mmCIF file with all atom_site columns, C-alpha atoms in Angstrom:
data_model
loop_
_atom_site.group_PDB
_atom_site.id
_atom_site.type_symbol
_atom_site.label_atom_id
_atom_site.label_alt_id
_atom_site.label_comp_id
_atom_site.label_asym_id
_atom_site.label_entity_id
_atom_site.label_seq_id
_atom_site.pdbx_PDB_ins_code
_atom_site.Cartn_x
_atom_site.Cartn_y
_atom_site.Cartn_z
_atom_site.occupancy
_atom_site.B_iso_or_equiv
_atom_site.pdbx_formal_charge
_atom_site.auth_seq_id
_atom_site.auth_comp_id
_atom_site.auth_asym_id
_atom_site.auth_atom_id
_atom_site.pdbx_PDB_model_num
ATOM 1   C CA . GLU A 1 1   ? -10.317 -38.404 -36.667 1.00 0.00 ? 1   GLU A CA 1
ATOM 2   C CA . CYS A 1 2   ? -13.641 -38.021 -34.860 1.00 0.00 ? 2   CYS A CA 1
ATOM 3   C CA . PHE A 1 3   ? -11.862 -36.368 -31.909 1.00 0.00 ? 3   PHE A CA 1
ATOM 4   C CA . GLN A 1 4   ? -10.028 -33.927 -34.182 1.00 0.00 ? 4   GLN A CA 1
ATOM 5   C CA . GLU A 1 5   ? -13.216 -32.935 -35.991 1.00 0.00 ? 5   GLU A CA 1
ATOM 6   C CA . ASN A 1 6   ? -15.072 -32.165 -32.750 1.00 0.00 ? 6   ASN A CA 1
ATOM 7   C CA . ALA A 1 7   ? -12.154 -30.786 -30.726 1.00 0.00 ? 7   ALA A CA 1
ATOM 8   C CA . LEU A 1 8   ? -13.192 -27.142 -31.140 1.00 0.00 ? 8   LEU A CA 1
ATOM 9   C CA . GLU A 1 9   ? -16.919 -27.739 -31.171 1.00 0.00 ? 9   GLU A CA 1
ATOM 10  C CA . SER A 1 10  ? -17.526 -25.898 -27.877 1.00 0.00 ? 10  SER A CA 1
ATOM 11  C CA . VAL A 1 11  ? -14.879 -23.223 -28.458 1.00 0.00 ? 11  VAL A CA 1
ATOM 12  C CA . SER A 1 12  ? -15.891 -19.741 -29.587 1.00 0.00 ? 12  SER A CA 1
ATOM 13  C CA . LEU A 1 13  ? -13.688 -16.948 -30.919 1.00 0.00 ? 13  LEU A CA 1
ATOM 14  C CA . THR A 1 14  ? -14.298 -13.301 -30.068 1.00 0.00 ? 14  THR A CA 1
ATOM 15  C CA . GLU A 1 15  ? -12.179 -10.505 -31.517 1.00 0.00 ? 15  GLU A CA 1
ATOM 16  C CA . ALA A 1 16  ? -11.903 -7.164  -29.719 1.00 0.00 ? 16  ALA A CA 1
ATOM 17  C CA . ASP A 1 17  ? -10.568 -3.805  -30.884 1.00 0.00 ? 17  ASP A CA 1
ATOM 18  C CA . SER A 1 18  ? -8.962  -3.005  -27.539 1.00 0.00 ? 18  SER A CA 1
ATOM 19  C CA . LEU A 1 19  ? -7.893  -4.577  -24.271 1.00 0.00 ? 19  LEU A CA 1
ATOM 20  C CA . GLN A 1 20  ? -10.726 -2.806  -22.450 1.00 0.00 ? 20  GLN A CA 1
ATOM 21  C CA . GLU A 1 21  ? -13.305 -4.134  -24.889 1.00 0.00 ? 21  GLU A CA 1
ATOM 22  C CA . GLU A 1 22  ? -11.870 -7.626  -24.519 1.00 0.00 ? 22  GLU A CA 1
ATOM 23  C CA . ALA A 1 23  ? -12.076 -7.375  -20.713 1.00 0.00 ? 23  ALA A CA 1
ATOM 24  C CA . ARG A 1 24  ? -15.646 -6.081  -20.852 1.00 0.00 ? 24  ARG A CA 1
ATOM 25  C CA . THR A 1 25  ? -16.691 -8.940  -23.158 1.00 0.00 ? 25  THR A CA 1
ATOM 26  C CA . ILE A 1 26  ? -15.091 -11.569 -20.921 1.00 0.00 ? 26  ILE A CA 1
ATOM 27  C CA . ALA A 1 27  ? -16.675 -10.065 -17.819 1.00 0.00 ? 27  ALA A CA 1
ATOM 28  C CA . LEU A 1 28  ? -20.085 -10.116 -19.463 1.00 0.00 ? 28  LEU A CA 1
ATOM 29  C CA . MET A 1 29  ? -19.659 -13.772 -20.452 1.00 0.00 ? 29  MET A CA 1
ATOM 30  C CA . ILE A 1 30  ? -18.657 -14.631 -16.883 1.00 0.00 ? 30  ILE A CA 1
ATOM 31  C CA . ARG A 1 31  ? -21.649 -12.759 -15.502 1.00 0.00 ? 31  ARG A CA 1
ATOM 32  C CA . GLU A 1 32  ? -24.042 -14.573 -17.836 1.00 0.00 ? 32  GLU A CA 1
ATOM 33  C CA . ALA A 1 33  ? -22.516 -17.947 -16.999 1.00 0.00 ? 33  ALA A CA 1
ATOM 34  C CA . LEU A 1 34  ? -22.845 -17.245 -13.269 1.00 0.00 ? 34  LEU A CA 1
ATOM 35  C CA . ASN A 1 35  ? -26.586 -16.853 -13.678 1.00 0.00 ? 35  ASN A CA 1
ATOM 36  C CA . ASP A 1 36  ? -26.514 -20.632 -13.534 1.00 0.00 ? 36  ASP A CA 1
ATOM 37  C CA . SER A 1 37  ? -25.394 -21.199 -9.954  1.00 0.00 ? 37  SER A CA 1
ATOM 38  C CA . ALA A 1 38  ? -24.152 -24.673 -10.867 1.00 0.00 ? 38  ALA A CA 1
ATOM 39  C CA . HIS A 1 39  ? -21.299 -23.195 -12.894 1.00 0.00 ? 39  HIS A CA 1
ATOM 40  C CA . THR A 1 40  ? -17.775 -22.462 -11.752 1.00 0.00 ? 40  THR A CA 1
ATOM 41  C CA . ILE A 1 41  ? -15.998 -20.058 -14.078 1.00 0.00 ? 41  ILE A CA 1
ATOM 42  C CA . ALA A 1 42  ? -12.261 -19.740 -14.561 1.00 0.00 ? 42  ALA A CA 1
ATOM 43  C CA . LEU A 1 43  ? -10.356 -17.131 -16.540 1.00 0.00 ? 43  LEU A CA 1
ATOM 44  C CA . VAL A 1 44  ? -6.913  -18.392 -17.537 1.00 0.00 ? 44  VAL A CA 1
ATOM 45  C CA . THR A 1 45  ? -4.589  -15.749 -18.946 1.00 0.00 ? 45  THR A CA 1
ATOM 46  C CA . PRO A 1 46  ? -0.905  -14.819 -18.669 1.00 0.00 ? 46  PRO A CA 1
ATOM 47  C CA . HIS A 1 47  ? -1.892  -11.167 -19.165 1.00 0.00 ? 47  HIS A CA 1
ATOM 48  C CA . ARG A 1 48  ? -2.071  -9.520  -15.760 1.00 0.00 ? 48  ARG A CA 1
ATOM 49  C CA . GLY A 1 49  ? -3.445  -6.299  -17.222 1.00 0.00 ? 49  GLY A CA 1
ATOM 50  C CA . LEU A 1 50  ? -6.356  -8.151  -18.789 1.00 0.00 ? 50  LEU A CA 1
ATOM 51  C CA . SER A 1 51  ? -7.267  -9.983  -15.575 1.00 0.00 ? 51  SER A CA 1
ATOM 52  C CA . ASP A 1 52  ? -7.169  -6.695  -13.643 1.00 0.00 ? 52  ASP A CA 1
ATOM 53  C CA . ARG A 1 53  ? -9.555  -5.086  -16.126 1.00 0.00 ? 53  ARG A CA 1
ATOM 54  C CA . VAL A 1 54  ? -11.898 -8.085  -16.027 1.00 0.00 ? 54  VAL A CA 1
ATOM 55  C CA . THR A 1 55  ? -11.892 -7.911  -12.215 1.00 0.00 ? 55  THR A CA 1
ATOM 56  C CA . ALA A 1 56  ? -12.727 -4.201  -12.342 1.00 0.00 ? 56  ALA A CA 1
ATOM 57  C CA . GLU A 1 57  ? -15.623 -4.856  -14.729 1.00 0.00 ? 57  GLU A CA 1
ATOM 58  C CA . LEU A 1 58  ? -16.978 -7.668  -12.554 1.00 0.00 ? 58  LEU A CA 1
ATOM 59  C CA . LYS A 1 59  ? -16.878 -5.474  -9.463  1.00 0.00 ? 59  LYS A CA 1
ATOM 60  C CA . ARG A 1 60  ? -19.276 -3.080  -11.167 1.00 0.00 ? 60  ARG A CA 1
ATOM 61  C CA . TRP A 1 61  ? -21.836 -5.886  -10.813 1.00 0.00 ? 61  TRP A CA 1
ATOM 62  C CA . LYS A 1 62  ? -20.635 -6.668  -7.281  1.00 0.00 ? 62  LYS A CA 1
ATOM 63  C CA . ILE A 1 63  ? -18.961 -9.869  -8.426  1.00 0.00 ? 63  ILE A CA 1
ATOM 64  C CA . VAL A 1 64  ? -15.647 -10.346 -6.622  1.00 0.00 ? 64  VAL A CA 1
ATOM 65  C CA . PRO A 1 65  ? -13.505 -13.071 -8.226  1.00 0.00 ? 65  PRO A CA 1
ATOM 66  C CA . ASP A 1 66  ? -10.965 -15.181 -6.367  1.00 0.00 ? 66  ASP A CA 1
ATOM 67  C CA . ASP A 1 67  ? -7.783  -13.900 -7.995  1.00 0.00 ? 67  ASP A CA 1
ATOM 68  C CA . SER A 1 68  ? -5.069  -16.562 -7.969  1.00 0.00 ? 68  SER A CA 1
ATOM 69  C CA . TYR A 1 69  ? -2.542  -13.951 -9.050  1.00 0.00 ? 69  TYR A CA 1
ATOM 70  C CA . GLY A 1 70  ? -3.026  -12.362 -5.663  1.00 0.00 ? 70  GLY A CA 1
ATOM 71  C CA . GLU A 1 71  ? -2.013  -8.850  -4.713  1.00 0.00 ? 71  GLU A CA 1
ATOM 72  C CA . SER A 1 72  ? 1.652   -7.986  -4.756  1.00 0.00 ? 72  SER A CA 1
ATOM 73  C CA . LEU A 1 73  ? 2.797   -7.702  -1.160  1.00 0.00 ? 73  LEU A CA 1
ATOM 74  C CA . PHE A 1 74  ? 4.419   -4.363  -1.883  1.00 0.00 ? 74  PHE A CA 1
ATOM 75  C CA . GLU A 1 75  ? 1.221   -3.042  -3.454  1.00 0.00 ? 75  GLU A CA 1
ATOM 76  C CA . SER A 1 76  ? -0.626  -3.709  -0.212  1.00 0.00 ? 76  SER A CA 1
ATOM 77  C CA . SER A 1 77  ? -1.040  -1.088  2.508   1.00 0.00 ? 77  SER A CA 1
ATOM 78  C CA . ARG A 1 78  ? 1.567   -2.698  4.752   1.00 0.00 ? 78  ARG A CA 1
ATOM 79  C CA . GLY A 1 79  ? 3.941   -3.243  1.835   1.00 0.00 ? 79  GLY A CA 1
ATOM 80  C CA . ALA A 1 80  ? 3.687   0.447   1.013   1.00 0.00 ? 80  ALA A CA 1
ATOM 81  C CA . PHE A 1 81  ? 4.409   1.221   4.675   1.00 0.00 ? 81  PHE A CA 1
ATOM 82  C CA . LEU A 1 82  ? 7.680   -0.725  4.441   1.00 0.00 ? 82  LEU A CA 1
ATOM 83  C CA . THR A 1 83  ? 8.687   1.078   1.251   1.00 0.00 ? 83  THR A CA 1
ATOM 84  C CA . LEU A 1 84  ? 7.747   4.530   2.528   1.00 0.00 ? 84  LEU A CA 1
ATOM 85  C CA . THR A 1 85  ? 9.782   3.931   5.679   1.00 0.00 ? 85  THR A CA 1
ATOM 86  C CA . LEU A 1 86  ? 12.881  3.083   3.656   1.00 0.00 ? 86  LEU A CA 1
ATOM 87  C CA . ASN A 1 87  ? 12.346  6.069   1.332   1.00 0.00 ? 87  ASN A CA 1
ATOM 88  C CA . ALA A 1 88  ? 12.110  8.442   4.288   1.00 0.00 ? 88  ALA A CA 1
ATOM 89  C CA . ALA A 1 89  ? 15.214  6.907   5.891   1.00 0.00 ? 89  ALA A CA 1
ATOM 90  C CA . CYS A 1 90  ? 17.256  7.163   2.686   1.00 0.00 ? 90  CYS A CA 1
ATOM 91  C CA . HIS A 1 91  ? 16.043  10.682  1.906   1.00 0.00 ? 91  HIS A CA 1
ATOM 92  C CA . PRO A 1 92  ? 15.443  12.396  5.270   1.00 0.00 ? 92  PRO A CA 1
ATOM 93  C CA . GLN A 1 93  ? 15.534  15.861  3.665   1.00 0.00 ? 93  GLN A CA 1
ATOM 94  C CA . ASN A 1 94  ? 12.935  14.929  1.062   1.00 0.00 ? 94  ASN A CA 1
ATOM 95  C CA . MET A 1 95  ? 9.838   16.228  2.781   1.00 0.00 ? 95  MET A CA 1
ATOM 96  C CA . THR A 1 96  ? 7.554   14.599  0.206   1.00 0.00 ? 96  THR A CA 1
ATOM 97  C CA . SER A 1 97  ? 8.864   11.207  1.350   1.00 0.00 ? 97  SER A CA 1
ATOM 98  C CA . VAL A 1 98  ? 8.546   12.205  5.005   1.00 0.00 ? 98  VAL A CA 1
ATOM 99  C CA . LEU A 1 99  ? 4.963   13.429  4.617   1.00 0.00 ? 99  LEU A CA 1
ATOM 100 C CA . SER A 1 100 ? 3.972   10.341  2.636   1.00 0.00 ? 100 SER A CA 1
ATOM 101 C CA . LEU A 1 101 ? 5.109   8.184   5.545   1.00 0.00 ? 101 LEU A CA 1
ATOM 102 C CA . LEU A 1 102 ? 3.480   10.399  8.179   1.00 0.00 ? 102 LEU A CA 1
ATOM 103 C CA . LYS A 1 103 ? 0.182   10.321  6.269   1.00 0.00 ? 103 LYS A CA 1
ATOM 104 C CA . HIS A 1 104 ? 0.144   6.534   6.005   1.00 0.00 ? 104 HIS A CA 1
ATOM 105 C CA . PRO A 1 105 ? -2.730  5.045   8.067   1.00 0.00 ? 105 PRO A CA 1
ATOM 106 C CA . LEU A 1 106 ? -0.363  2.782   10.008  1.00 0.00 ? 106 LEU A CA 1
ATOM 107 C CA . THR A 1 107 ? 1.759   5.682   11.270  1.00 0.00 ? 107 THR A CA 1
ATOM 108 C CA . LEU A 1 108 ? 0.640   6.606   14.787  1.00 0.00 ? 108 LEU A CA 1
ATOM 109 C CA . LEU A 1 109 ? 3.837   7.529   16.686  1.00 0.00 ? 109 LEU A CA 1
ATOM 110 C CA . GLY A 1 110 ? 2.237   6.613   19.983  1.00 0.00 ? 110 GLY A CA 1
ATOM 111 C CA . LEU A 1 111 ? -0.705  8.935   19.377  1.00 0.00 ? 111 LEU A CA 1
ATOM 112 C CA . PRO A 1 112 ? -4.399  8.364   18.724  1.00 0.00 ? 112 PRO A CA 1
ATOM 113 C CA . PHE A 1 113 ? -5.042  8.063   14.990  1.00 0.00 ? 113 PHE A CA 1
ATOM 114 C CA . PHE A 1 114 ? -6.738  11.440  14.499  1.00 0.00 ? 114 PHE A CA 1
ATOM 115 C CA . ASP A 1 115 ? -4.186  13.259  16.670  1.00 0.00 ? 115 ASP A CA 1
ATOM 116 C CA . CYS A 1 116 ? -1.382  11.949  14.478  1.00 0.00 ? 116 CYS A CA 1
ATOM 117 C CA . ARG A 1 117 ? -3.237  13.043  11.328  1.00 0.00 ? 117 ARG A CA 1
ATOM 118 C CA . LYS A 1 118 ? -3.858  16.477  12.833  1.00 0.00 ? 118 LYS A CA 1
ATOM 119 C CA . MET A 1 119 ? -0.219  17.005  13.788  1.00 0.00 ? 119 MET A CA 1
ATOM 120 C CA . THR A 1 120 ? 0.928   15.855  10.367  1.00 0.00 ? 120 THR A CA 1
ATOM 121 C CA . ARG A 1 121 ? -1.399  18.364  8.775   1.00 0.00 ? 121 ARG A CA 1
ATOM 122 C CA . ARG A 1 122 ? -0.107  21.161  11.013  1.00 0.00 ? 122 ARG A CA 1
ATOM 123 C CA . LEU A 1 123 ? 3.494   20.227  10.216  1.00 0.00 ? 123 LEU A CA 1
ATOM 124 C CA . GLU A 1 124 ? 2.757   20.319  6.505   1.00 0.00 ? 124 GLU A CA 1
ATOM 125 C CA . ILE A 1 125 ? 0.847   23.622  6.499   1.00 0.00 ? 125 ILE A CA 1
ATOM 126 C CA . HIS A 1 126 ? 2.959   25.624  8.929   1.00 0.00 ? 126 HIS A CA 1
ATOM 127 C CA . SER A 1 127 ? 6.473   24.240  8.505   1.00 0.00 ? 127 SER A CA 1
ATOM 128 C CA . ILE A 1 128 ? 6.839   22.545  5.128   1.00 0.00 ? 128 ILE A CA 1
ATOM 129 C CA . ARG A 1 129 ? 4.649   24.325  2.601   1.00 0.00 ? 129 ARG A CA 1
ATOM 130 C CA . PRO A 1 130 ? 6.182   27.750  3.342   1.00 0.00 ? 130 PRO A CA 1
ATOM 131 C CA . LEU A 1 131 ? 9.637   26.461  2.315   1.00 0.00 ? 131 LEU A CA 1
ATOM 132 C CA . SER A 1 132 ? 11.004  27.622  -1.011  1.00 0.00 ? 132 SER A CA 1
ATOM 133 C CA . PRO A 1 133 ? 12.019  24.912  -3.547  1.00 0.00 ? 133 PRO A CA 1
ATOM 134 C CA . PHE A 1 134 ? 15.697  25.360  -2.635  1.00 0.00 ? 134 PHE A CA 1
ATOM 135 C CA . GLU A 1 135 ? 15.260  25.745  1.118   1.00 0.00 ? 135 GLU A CA 1
ATOM 136 C CA . LYS A 1 136 ? 16.083  22.799  3.386   1.00 0.00 ? 136 LYS A CA 1
ATOM 137 C CA . PHE A 1 137 ? 13.816  21.802  6.214   1.00 0.00 ? 137 PHE A CA 1
ATOM 138 C CA . ASP A 1 138 ? 15.266  22.592  9.634   1.00 0.00 ? 138 ASP A CA 1
ATOM 139 C CA . VAL A 1 139 ? 13.463  21.366  12.728  1.00 0.00 ? 139 VAL A CA 1
ATOM 140 C CA . GLN A 1 140 ? 15.202  24.083  14.770  1.00 0.00 ? 140 GLN A CA 1
ATOM 141 C CA . GLN A 1 141 ? 13.251  26.709  12.846  1.00 0.00 ? 141 GLN A CA 1
ATOM 142 C CA . ILE A 1 142 ? 9.866   25.317  13.877  1.00 0.00 ? 142 ILE A CA 1
ATOM 143 C CA . GLU A 1 143 ? 8.340   27.908  16.195  1.00 0.00 ? 143 GLU A CA 1
ATOM 144 C CA . ASP A 1 144 ? 5.316   25.900  17.307  1.00 0.00 ? 144 ASP A CA 1
ATOM 145 C CA . ALA A 1 145 ? 6.380   23.754  20.281  1.00 0.00 ? 145 ALA A CA 1
ATOM 146 C CA . ASP A 1 146 ? 3.794   21.024  19.606  1.00 0.00 ? 146 ASP A CA 1
ATOM 147 C CA . ILE A 1 147 ? 4.818   20.658  15.959  1.00 0.00 ? 147 ILE A CA 1
ATOM 148 C CA . SER A 1 148 ? 8.490   20.643  16.930  1.00 0.00 ? 148 SER A CA 1
ATOM 149 C CA . SER A 1 149 ? 7.877   17.932  19.536  1.00 0.00 ? 149 SER A CA 1
ATOM 150 C CA . PHE A 1 150 ? 5.894   15.866  17.022  1.00 0.00 ? 150 PHE A CA 1
ATOM 151 C CA . TYR A 1 151 ? 8.628   16.017  14.387  1.00 0.00 ? 151 TYR A CA 1
ATOM 152 C CA . LYS A 1 152 ? 11.321  15.185  16.924  1.00 0.00 ? 152 LYS A CA 1
ATOM 153 C CA . LYS A 1 153 ? 9.286   12.136  17.950  1.00 0.00 ? 153 LYS A CA 1
ATOM 154 C CA . PHE A 1 154 ? 9.208   11.081  14.303  1.00 0.00 ? 154 PHE A CA 1
ATOM 155 C CA . SER A 1 155 ? 12.962  11.663  13.920  1.00 0.00 ? 155 SER A CA 1
ATOM 156 C CA . GLN A 1 156 ? 13.676  9.557   16.991  1.00 0.00 ? 156 GLN A CA 1
ATOM 157 C CA . ALA A 1 157 ? 11.512  6.747   15.609  1.00 0.00 ? 157 ALA A CA 1
ATOM 158 C CA . MET A 1 158 ? 13.543  6.789   12.378  1.00 0.00 ? 158 MET A CA 1
ATOM 159 C CA . GLU A 1 159 ? 16.967  6.853   14.082  1.00 0.00 ? 159 GLU A CA 1
ATOM 160 C CA . PRO A 1 160 ? 17.702  3.094   13.935  1.00 0.00 ? 160 PRO A CA 1
ATOM 161 C CA . LEU A 1 161 ? 17.655  3.254   10.122  1.00 0.00 ? 161 LEU A CA 1
ATOM 162 C CA . LEU A 1 162 ? 19.942  6.277   10.021  1.00 0.00 ? 162 LEU A CA 1
ATOM 163 C CA . VAL A 1 163 ? 22.830  4.420   11.660  1.00 0.00 ? 163 VAL A CA 1
ATOM 164 C CA . LYS A 1 164 ? 25.315  2.964   9.188   1.00 0.00 ? 164 LYS A CA 1
ATOM 165 C CA . THR A 1 165 ? 25.552  -0.814  9.229   1.00 0.00 ? 165 THR A CA 1
ATOM 166 C CA . THR A 1 166 ? 27.286  -3.375  7.013   1.00 0.00 ? 166 THR A CA 1
ATOM 167 C CA . SER A 1 167 ? 25.090  -6.278  8.093   1.00 0.00 ? 167 SER A CA 1
ATOM 168 C CA . LEU A 1 168 ? 21.901  -7.006  6.163   1.00 0.00 ? 168 LEU A CA 1
ATOM 169 C CA . ALA A 1 169 ? 20.500  -8.912  9.146   1.00 0.00 ? 169 ALA A CA 1
ATOM 170 C CA . ASP A 1 170 ? 21.111  -5.888  11.369  1.00 0.00 ? 170 ASP A CA 1
ATOM 171 C CA . TRP A 1 171 ? 19.470  -3.588  8.801   1.00 0.00 ? 171 TRP A CA 1
ATOM 172 C CA . VAL A 1 172 ? 16.373  -5.800  8.669   1.00 0.00 ? 172 VAL A CA 1
ATOM 173 C CA . LYS A 1 173 ? 16.225  -5.876  12.470  1.00 0.00 ? 173 LYS A CA 1
ATOM 174 C CA . ARG A 1 174 ? 16.468  -2.079  12.612  1.00 0.00 ? 174 ARG A CA 1
ATOM 175 C CA . HIS A 1 175 ? 13.789  -1.756  9.954   1.00 0.00 ? 175 HIS A CA 1
ATOM 176 C CA . ARG A 1 176 ? 11.410  -3.853  12.016  1.00 0.00 ? 176 ARG A CA 1
ATOM 177 C CA . ILE A 1 177 ? 12.087  -1.737  15.123  1.00 0.00 ? 177 ILE A CA 1
ATOM 178 C CA . VAL A 1 178 ? 11.291  1.450   13.192  1.00 0.00 ? 178 VAL A CA 1
ATOM 179 C CA . LEU A 1 179 ? 8.096   -0.018  11.744  1.00 0.00 ? 179 LEU A CA 1
ATOM 180 C CA . GLU A 1 180 ? 6.844   -1.062  15.175  1.00 0.00 ? 180 GLU A CA 1
ATOM 181 C CA . THR A 1 181 ? 7.727   2.305   16.723  1.00 0.00 ? 181 THR A CA 1
ATOM 182 C CA . LEU A 1 182 ? 5.936   4.224   13.968  1.00 0.00 ? 182 LEU A CA 1
ATOM 183 C CA . ALA A 1 183 ? 2.852   1.998   14.175  1.00 0.00 ? 183 ALA A CA 1
ATOM 184 C CA . ASN A 1 184 ? 2.606   2.017   17.965  1.00 0.00 ? 184 ASN A CA 1
ATOM 185 C CA . SER A 1 185 ? -0.412  3.659   19.590  1.00 0.00 ? 185 SER A CA 1
ATOM 186 C CA . SER A 1 186 ? -0.887  4.645   23.203  1.00 0.00 ? 186 SER A CA 1
ATOM 187 C CA . ILE A 1 187 ? -4.614  3.926   22.884  1.00 0.00 ? 187 ILE A CA 1
ATOM 188 C CA . LYS A 1 188 ? -5.609  0.373   23.788  1.00 0.00 ? 188 LYS A CA 1
ATOM 189 C CA . GLU A 1 189 ? -8.479  0.382   21.278  1.00 0.00 ? 189 GLU A CA 1
ATOM 190 C CA . GLU A 1 190 ? -6.073  1.460   18.549  1.00 0.00 ? 190 GLU A CA 1
ATOM 191 C CA . LYS A 1 191 ? -3.414  -1.190  19.005  1.00 0.00 ? 191 LYS A CA 1
ATOM 192 C CA . SER A 1 192 ? -0.939  -1.528  16.168  1.00 0.00 ? 192 SER A CA 1
ATOM 193 C CA . GLN A 1 193 ? -2.402  -3.138  13.071  1.00 0.00 ? 193 GLN A CA 1
ATOM 194 C CA . LEU A 1 194 ? 1.031   -3.698  11.543  1.00 0.00 ? 194 LEU A CA 1
ATOM 195 C CA . TRP A 1 195 ? 1.165   -7.477  11.858  1.00 0.00 ? 195 TRP A CA 1
ATOM 196 C CA . GLU A 1 196 ? -2.583  -8.057  11.559  1.00 0.00 ? 196 GLU A CA 1
ATOM 197 C CA . ARG A 1 197 ? -4.317  -9.828  8.644   1.00 0.00 ? 197 ARG A CA 1
ATOM 198 C CA . GLU A 1 198 ? -2.641  -12.080 6.085   1.00 0.00 ? 198 GLU A CA 1
ATOM 199 C CA . GLU A 1 199 ? -0.381  -9.431  4.569   1.00 0.00 ? 199 GLU A CA 1
ATOM 200 C CA . GLY A 1 200 ? 0.870   -8.393  8.007   1.00 0.00 ? 200 GLY A CA 1
ATOM 201 C CA . LYS A 1 201 ? 1.731   -11.991 8.868   1.00 0.00 ? 201 LYS A CA 1
ATOM 202 C CA . LYS A 1 202 ? 3.616   -12.426 5.579   1.00 0.00 ? 202 LYS A CA 1
ATOM 203 C CA . ILE A 1 203 ? 5.647   -9.285  6.185   1.00 0.00 ? 203 ILE A CA 1
ATOM 204 C CA . ALA A 1 204 ? 6.431   -10.456 9.728   1.00 0.00 ? 204 ALA A CA 1
ATOM 205 C CA . GLU A 1 205 ? 7.757   -13.688 8.248   1.00 0.00 ? 205 GLU A CA 1
ATOM 206 C CA . LEU A 1 206 ? 9.991   -11.731 5.842   1.00 0.00 ? 206 LEU A CA 1
ATOM 207 C CA . LEU A 1 207 ? 11.414  -9.612  8.636   1.00 0.00 ? 207 LEU A CA 1
#
């Protein structure tokens, strides 16, 4: 009986009018508790949206929590690179998909980083933007030799994923080849970052 009477003695209830207000209140409580360096604070919730909002509030005070949820692999930069590569391979005439891949920081195509960005920009301005909504992109119509060469280099890098295959293992192997070709740089100081860091290692394990 004594245990039951005192079970909620240290528990407090706070009601919020919105999810954002709830997150802000929790973040403030965590911040106040952390003023005592002896404390370790844990937020336990099944609500991913709430934990994300609390994290955002804490970062305003330069408090970076250790998030056990982790970041979805496919929400990471390298995960997005994988997805963008597949989108461009499945929709080669969708120039939005193509440009999204070319603009990704990991795409180098054997060039220095800023050279690749510059050529992508030139391709977009001079060869893609002028197209009407119903006009298909045709590399043969590119008049600028440098832009044409750049796009052909990109097309060649994507070729392994454009070949029909019935084997999933072969598809995965081809995907990896394309990723490494796209991310390759001819500059020693700009070596491919594709498999670097924890997320890169996890993707390498998947492929």
